[in-house]
Amino acid sequence: SRKPSRSVGLSEPLFCAVWREQVALERGMPEKPVLDMFKGLLELGYTEPGGGLSERGFRRIVQSEVNDAFSIDHSEKRTPYAQDLTLPLTFYYINSSHNTYLTGDQLTSQSSVEMYERVLLMGCRCIELDCFDGPKGSPIIKHGNTITTSILFRDVARAIRN
């Protein structure tokens, strides 16, 4: 009988090489904050049985402030990084959201414009807009064939713009 293979996570040298190539050089960001976070997650147990950082730990880094889509200069106005986006789409990690507008379950919860604002500020770059014809011809966003509440498309578009 074969022994089950041990899952091996992301090693520190590989992580640092990828970070340097994909993020630090492009954004001019120092490596120390993310390396400290990497080591801290290992100490907290975000590891695979075969060693290295687990997928869950990697997601924590990708979704954290050290990988923010906006500059971290502590100014009031956060500005987007200038990024080279000439590679094929499969070369990028894209934070996406499904049923973004819902504050709870998919059948009975409230819809909220603030949910769009929140996920965009958290780094989400792909959002879903479930558009339907609303009263008087104005488009609305809601989860179809459910009893969730609806929100105006106009309000969501304004939130995305801001």
PDB file of C-alpha atoms in Angstrom:
ATOM      1  CA  SER A   1       0.000   0.000   0.000  1.00  0.00           C
ATOM      2  CA  ARG A   2       1.144   3.534  -0.814  1.00  0.00           C
ATOM      3  CA  LYS A   3       1.684   6.075   1.887  1.00  0.00           C
ATOM      4  CA  PRO A   4      -0.416   9.187   1.422  1.00  0.00           C
ATOM      5  CA  SER A   5       1.692  12.101   0.192  1.00  0.00           C
ATOM      6  CA  ARG A   6       2.376  14.837   2.693  1.00  0.00           C
ATOM      7  CA  SER A   7       1.148  18.225   1.694  1.00  0.00           C
ATOM      8  CA  VAL A   8       3.963  20.757   1.395  1.00  0.00           C
ATOM      9  CA  GLY A   9       3.257  24.451   1.742  1.00  0.00           C
ATOM     10  CA  LEU A  10       5.005  27.536   0.442  1.00  0.00           C
ATOM     11  CA  SER A  11       8.622  27.766   1.623  1.00  0.00           C
ATOM     12  CA  GLU A  12      10.154  31.026   2.829  1.00  0.00           C
ATOM     13  CA  PRO A  13      12.774  31.234   0.029  1.00  0.00           C
ATOM     14  CA  LEU A  14      10.149  30.641  -2.675  1.00  0.00           C
ATOM     15  CA  PHE A  15       7.742  33.088  -1.074  1.00  0.00           C
ATOM     16  CA  CYS A  16      10.426  35.784  -0.851  1.00  0.00           C
ATOM     17  CA  ALA A  17      11.447  35.267  -4.478  1.00  0.00           C
ATOM     18  CA  VAL A  18       7.857  35.571  -5.691  1.00  0.00           C
ATOM     19  CA  TRP A  19       7.199  38.588  -3.461  1.00  0.00           C
ATOM     20  CA  ARG A  20      10.328  40.360  -4.738  1.00  0.00           C
ATOM     21  CA  GLU A  21       9.480  39.674  -8.381  1.00  0.00           C
ATOM     22  CA  GLN A  22       5.736  40.276  -8.326  1.00  0.00           C
ATOM     23  CA  VAL A  23       5.154  42.892  -5.645  1.00  0.00           C
ATOM     24  CA  ALA A  24       8.154  44.543  -3.993  1.00  0.00           C
ATOM     25  CA  LEU A  25       9.937  45.686  -7.142  1.00  0.00           C
ATOM     26  CA  GLU A  26       6.758  46.749  -8.896  1.00  0.00           C
ATOM     27  CA  ARG A  27       5.472  48.795  -5.982  1.00  0.00           C
ATOM     28  CA  GLY A  28       8.774  49.728  -4.375  1.00  0.00           C
ATOM     29  CA  MET A  29       7.585  48.121  -1.155  1.00  0.00           C
ATOM     30  CA  PRO A  30      10.016  46.862   1.482  1.00  0.00           C
ATOM     31  CA  GLU A  31      10.154  43.118   1.985  1.00  0.00           C
ATOM     32  CA  LYS A  32      10.456  43.172   5.783  1.00  0.00           C
ATOM     33  CA  PRO A  33       6.763  43.761   6.704  1.00  0.00           C
ATOM     34  CA  VAL A  34       5.526  40.867   4.590  1.00  0.00           C
ATOM     35  CA  LEU A  35       8.375  38.581   5.634  1.00  0.00           C
ATOM     36  CA  ASP A  36       7.549  39.328   9.273  1.00  0.00           C
ATOM     37  CA  MET A  37       3.916  38.462   8.552  1.00  0.00           C
ATOM     38  CA  PHE A  38       4.980  35.236   6.767  1.00  0.00           C
ATOM     39  CA  LYS A  39       7.074  34.141   9.769  1.00  0.00           C
ATOM     40  CA  GLY A  40       4.337  35.154  12.207  1.00  0.00           C
ATOM     41  CA  LEU A  41       1.757  33.045  10.371  1.00  0.00           C
ATOM     42  CA  LEU A  42       4.115  30.057  10.488  1.00  0.00           C
ATOM     43  CA  GLU A  43       4.473  30.562  14.251  1.00  0.00           C
ATOM     44  CA  LEU A  44       0.675  30.715  14.588  1.00  0.00           C
ATOM     45  CA  GLY A  45       0.372  27.327  12.890  1.00  0.00           C
ATOM     46  CA  TYR A  46      -0.613  28.276   9.338  1.00  0.00           C
ATOM     47  CA  THR A  47       1.506  25.406   8.045  1.00  0.00           C
ATOM     48  CA  GLU A  48       1.177  22.258   5.994  1.00  0.00           C
ATOM     49  CA  PRO A  49       2.153  18.831   7.408  1.00  0.00           C
ATOM     50  CA  GLY A  50       5.201  18.718   5.101  1.00  0.00           C
ATOM     51  CA  GLY A  51       6.315  22.208   6.159  1.00  0.00           C
ATOM     52  CA  GLY A  52       5.822  25.657   4.688  1.00  0.00           C
ATOM     53  CA  LEU A  53       2.971  28.147   4.702  1.00  0.00           C
ATOM     54  CA  SER A  54      -0.531  26.759   4.145  1.00  0.00           C
ATOM     55  CA  GLU A  55      -2.961  28.033   1.523  1.00  0.00           C
ATOM     56  CA  ARG A  56      -4.969  29.634   4.341  1.00  0.00           C
ATOM     57  CA  GLY A  57      -1.862  31.494   5.504  1.00  0.00           C
ATOM     58  CA  PHE A  58      -1.095  32.619   1.957  1.00  0.00           C
ATOM     59  CA  ARG A  59      -4.647  33.978   1.651  1.00  0.00           C
ATOM     60  CA  ARG A  60      -4.132  35.937   4.881  1.00  0.00           C
ATOM     61  CA  ILE A  61      -1.114  37.661   3.318  1.00  0.00           C
ATOM     62  CA  VAL A  62      -2.801  38.298  -0.039  1.00  0.00           C
ATOM     63  CA  GLN A  63      -5.837  39.833   1.665  1.00  0.00           C
ATOM     64  CA  SER A  64      -3.860  41.895   4.181  1.00  0.00           C
ATOM     65  CA  GLU A  65      -2.717  45.513   4.163  1.00  0.00           C
ATOM     66  CA  VAL A  66       0.774  44.482   2.998  1.00  0.00           C
ATOM     67  CA  ASN A  67      -0.793  43.487  -0.335  1.00  0.00           C
ATOM     68  CA  ASP A  68      -3.244  46.375  -0.528  1.00  0.00           C
ATOM     69  CA  ALA A  69      -4.122  47.608  -4.005  1.00  0.00           C
ATOM     70  CA  PHE A  70      -3.540  51.117  -2.699  1.00  0.00           C
ATOM     71  CA  SER A  71      -0.341  52.703  -1.445  1.00  0.00           C
ATOM     72  CA  ILE A  72       0.215  52.469   2.283  1.00  0.00           C
ATOM     73  CA  ASP A  73       1.619  55.931   2.912  1.00  0.00           C
ATOM     74  CA  HIS A  74      -0.756  56.687   5.786  1.00  0.00           C
ATOM     75  CA  SER A  75      -2.210  59.659   3.922  1.00  0.00           C
ATOM     76  CA  GLU A  76      -5.912  60.385   3.873  1.00  0.00           C
ATOM     77  CA  LYS A  77      -6.097  59.872   0.098  1.00  0.00           C
ATOM     78  CA  ARG A  78      -5.097  56.357  -0.857  1.00  0.00           C
ATOM     79  CA  THR A  79      -3.849  56.177  -4.442  1.00  0.00           C
ATOM     80  CA  PRO A  80      -3.709  53.084  -6.671  1.00  0.00           C
ATOM     81  CA  TYR A  81      -0.317  51.599  -7.454  1.00  0.00           C
ATOM     82  CA  ALA A  82       0.897  51.928 -11.015  1.00  0.00           C
ATOM     83  CA  GLN A  83       1.054  48.321 -12.198  1.00  0.00           C
ATOM     84  CA  ASP A  84       2.231  46.582 -15.323  1.00  0.00           C
ATOM     85  CA  LEU A  85      -0.852  44.651 -16.418  1.00  0.00           C
ATOM     86  CA  THR A  86       0.504  43.374 -19.722  1.00  0.00           C
ATOM     87  CA  LEU A  87       0.728  39.702 -18.733  1.00  0.00           C
ATOM     88  CA  PRO A  88      -2.090  37.202 -19.428  1.00  0.00           C
ATOM     89  CA  LEU A  89      -4.914  37.289 -16.883  1.00  0.00           C
ATOM     90  CA  THR A  90      -3.915  33.893 -15.464  1.00  0.00           C
ATOM     91  CA  PHE A  91      -0.691  35.467 -14.116  1.00  0.00           C
ATOM     92  CA  TYR A  92      -2.604  37.538 -11.563  1.00  0.00           C
ATOM     93  CA  TYR A  93      -4.424  36.787  -8.323  1.00  0.00           C
ATOM     94  CA  ILE A  94      -7.783  38.545  -8.579  1.00  0.00           C
ATOM     95  CA  ASN A  95      -9.809  39.026  -5.442  1.00  0.00           C
ATOM     96  CA  SER A  96     -13.451  38.571  -6.453  1.00  0.00           C
ATOM     97  CA  SER A  97     -16.804  38.663  -4.739  1.00  0.00           C
ATOM     98  CA  HIS A  98     -20.102  36.871  -5.370  1.00  0.00           C
ATOM     99  CA  ASN A  99     -23.436  38.246  -4.095  1.00  0.00           C
ATOM    100  CA  THR A 100     -21.432  41.178  -2.801  1.00  0.00           C
ATOM    101  CA  TYR A 101     -24.489  43.233  -1.879  1.00  0.00           C
ATOM    102  CA  LEU A 102     -25.915  40.717   0.622  1.00  0.00           C
ATOM    103  CA  THR A 103     -25.401  41.250   4.344  1.00  0.00           C
ATOM    104  CA  GLY A 104     -26.373  37.681   5.235  1.00  0.00           C
ATOM    105  CA  ASP A 105     -27.831  34.568   3.653  1.00  0.00           C
ATOM    106  CA  GLN A 106     -28.772  34.271  -0.039  1.00  0.00           C
ATOM    107  CA  LEU A 107     -32.505  33.868   0.457  1.00  0.00           C
ATOM    108  CA  THR A 108     -33.809  36.380   2.983  1.00  0.00           C
ATOM    109  CA  SER A 109     -31.095  38.906   3.887  1.00  0.00           C
ATOM    110  CA  GLN A 110     -30.814  42.631   3.346  1.00  0.00           C
ATOM    111  CA  SER A 111     -28.917  44.153   0.402  1.00  0.00           C
ATOM    112  CA  SER A 112     -26.576  47.062   1.062  1.00  0.00           C
ATOM    113  CA  VAL A 113     -24.545  49.516  -1.020  1.00  0.00           C
ATOM    114  CA  GLU A 114     -22.062  49.625   1.859  1.00  0.00           C
ATOM    115  CA  MET A 115     -21.124  46.003   1.176  1.00  0.00           C
ATOM    116  CA  TYR A 116     -19.717  47.065  -2.216  1.00  0.00           C
ATOM    117  CA  GLU A 117     -17.753  49.884  -0.590  1.00  0.00           C
ATOM    118  CA  ARG A 118     -16.384  47.485   2.001  1.00  0.00           C
ATOM    119  CA  VAL A 119     -15.154  44.784  -0.382  1.00  0.00           C
ATOM    120  CA  LEU A 120     -13.570  47.328  -2.733  1.00  0.00           C
ATOM    121  CA  LEU A 121     -11.670  48.909   0.155  1.00  0.00           C
ATOM    122  CA  MET A 122     -10.570  45.406   1.208  1.00  0.00           C
ATOM    123  CA  GLY A 123      -8.979  44.888  -2.223  1.00  0.00           C
ATOM    124  CA  CYS A 124     -11.713  43.107  -4.159  1.00  0.00           C
ATOM    125  CA  ARG A 125     -11.301  43.768  -7.876  1.00  0.00           C
ATOM    126  CA  CYS A 126     -14.111  41.716  -9.427  1.00  0.00           C
ATOM    127  CA  ILE A 127     -17.657  42.256  -8.204  1.00  0.00           C
ATOM    128  CA  GLU A 128     -20.999  40.934  -9.307  1.00  0.00           C
ATOM    129  CA  LEU A 129     -23.942  43.186 -10.142  1.00  0.00           C
ATOM    130  CA  ASP A 130     -27.214  41.203 -10.394  1.00  0.00           C
ATOM    131  CA  CYS A 131     -29.278  43.749 -12.357  1.00  0.00           C
ATOM    132  CA  PHE A 132     -33.038  43.614 -12.830  1.00  0.00           C
ATOM    133  CA  ASP A 133     -35.674  46.005 -14.096  1.00  0.00           C
ATOM    134  CA  GLY A 134     -36.960  47.963 -11.136  1.00  0.00           C
ATOM    135  CA  PRO A 135     -39.948  50.196 -10.564  1.00  0.00           C
ATOM    136  CA  LYS A 136     -40.465  52.855 -13.221  1.00  0.00           C
ATOM    137  CA  GLY A 137     -37.712  51.356 -15.371  1.00  0.00           C
ATOM    138  CA  SER A 138     -34.849  52.177 -13.004  1.00  0.00           C
ATOM    139  CA  PRO A 139     -32.402  49.258 -12.690  1.00  0.00           C
ATOM    140  CA  ILE A 140     -32.036  47.543  -9.321  1.00  0.00           C
ATOM    141  CA  ILE A 141     -29.635  45.012  -7.872  1.00  0.00           C
ATOM    142  CA  LYS A 142     -31.023  42.017  -6.017  1.00  0.00           C
ATOM    143  CA  HIS A 143     -30.696  38.266  -5.718  1.00  0.00           C
ATOM    144  CA  GLY A 144     -33.295  37.005  -8.207  1.00  0.00           C
ATOM    145  CA  ASN A 145     -36.178  34.739  -7.190  1.00  0.00           C
ATOM    146  CA  THR A 146     -35.607  35.315  -3.470  1.00  0.00           C
ATOM    147  CA  ILE A 147     -37.045  37.601  -0.820  1.00  0.00           C
ATOM    148  CA  THR A 148     -33.827  39.605  -0.342  1.00  0.00           C
ATOM    149  CA  THR A 149     -34.179  43.369  -0.474  1.00  0.00           C
ATOM    150  CA  SER A 150     -33.061  45.365  -3.511  1.00  0.00           C
ATOM    151  CA  ILE A 151     -30.834  48.404  -3.921  1.00  0.00           C
ATOM    152  CA  LEU A 152     -30.668  50.953  -6.720  1.00  0.00           C
ATOM    153  CA  PHE A 153     -28.084  50.339  -9.426  1.00  0.00           C
ATOM    154  CA  ARG A 154     -27.431  54.102  -9.467  1.00  0.00           C
ATOM    155  CA  ASP A 155     -26.354  54.041  -5.800  1.00  0.00           C
ATOM    156  CA  VAL A 156     -24.013  51.097  -6.369  1.00  0.00           C
ATOM    157  CA  ALA A 157     -22.458  52.738  -9.455  1.00  0.00           C
ATOM    158  CA  ARG A 158     -21.847  55.879  -7.398  1.00  0.00           C
ATOM    159  CA  ALA A 159     -20.206  53.830  -4.620  1.00  0.00           C
ATOM    160  CA  ILE A 160     -17.936  52.070  -7.128  1.00  0.00           C
ATOM    161  CA  ARG A 161     -16.936  55.401  -8.683  1.00  0.00           C
ATOM    162  CA  ASN A 162     -16.081  56.905  -5.297  1.00  0.00           C
TER     163      ASN A 162
END
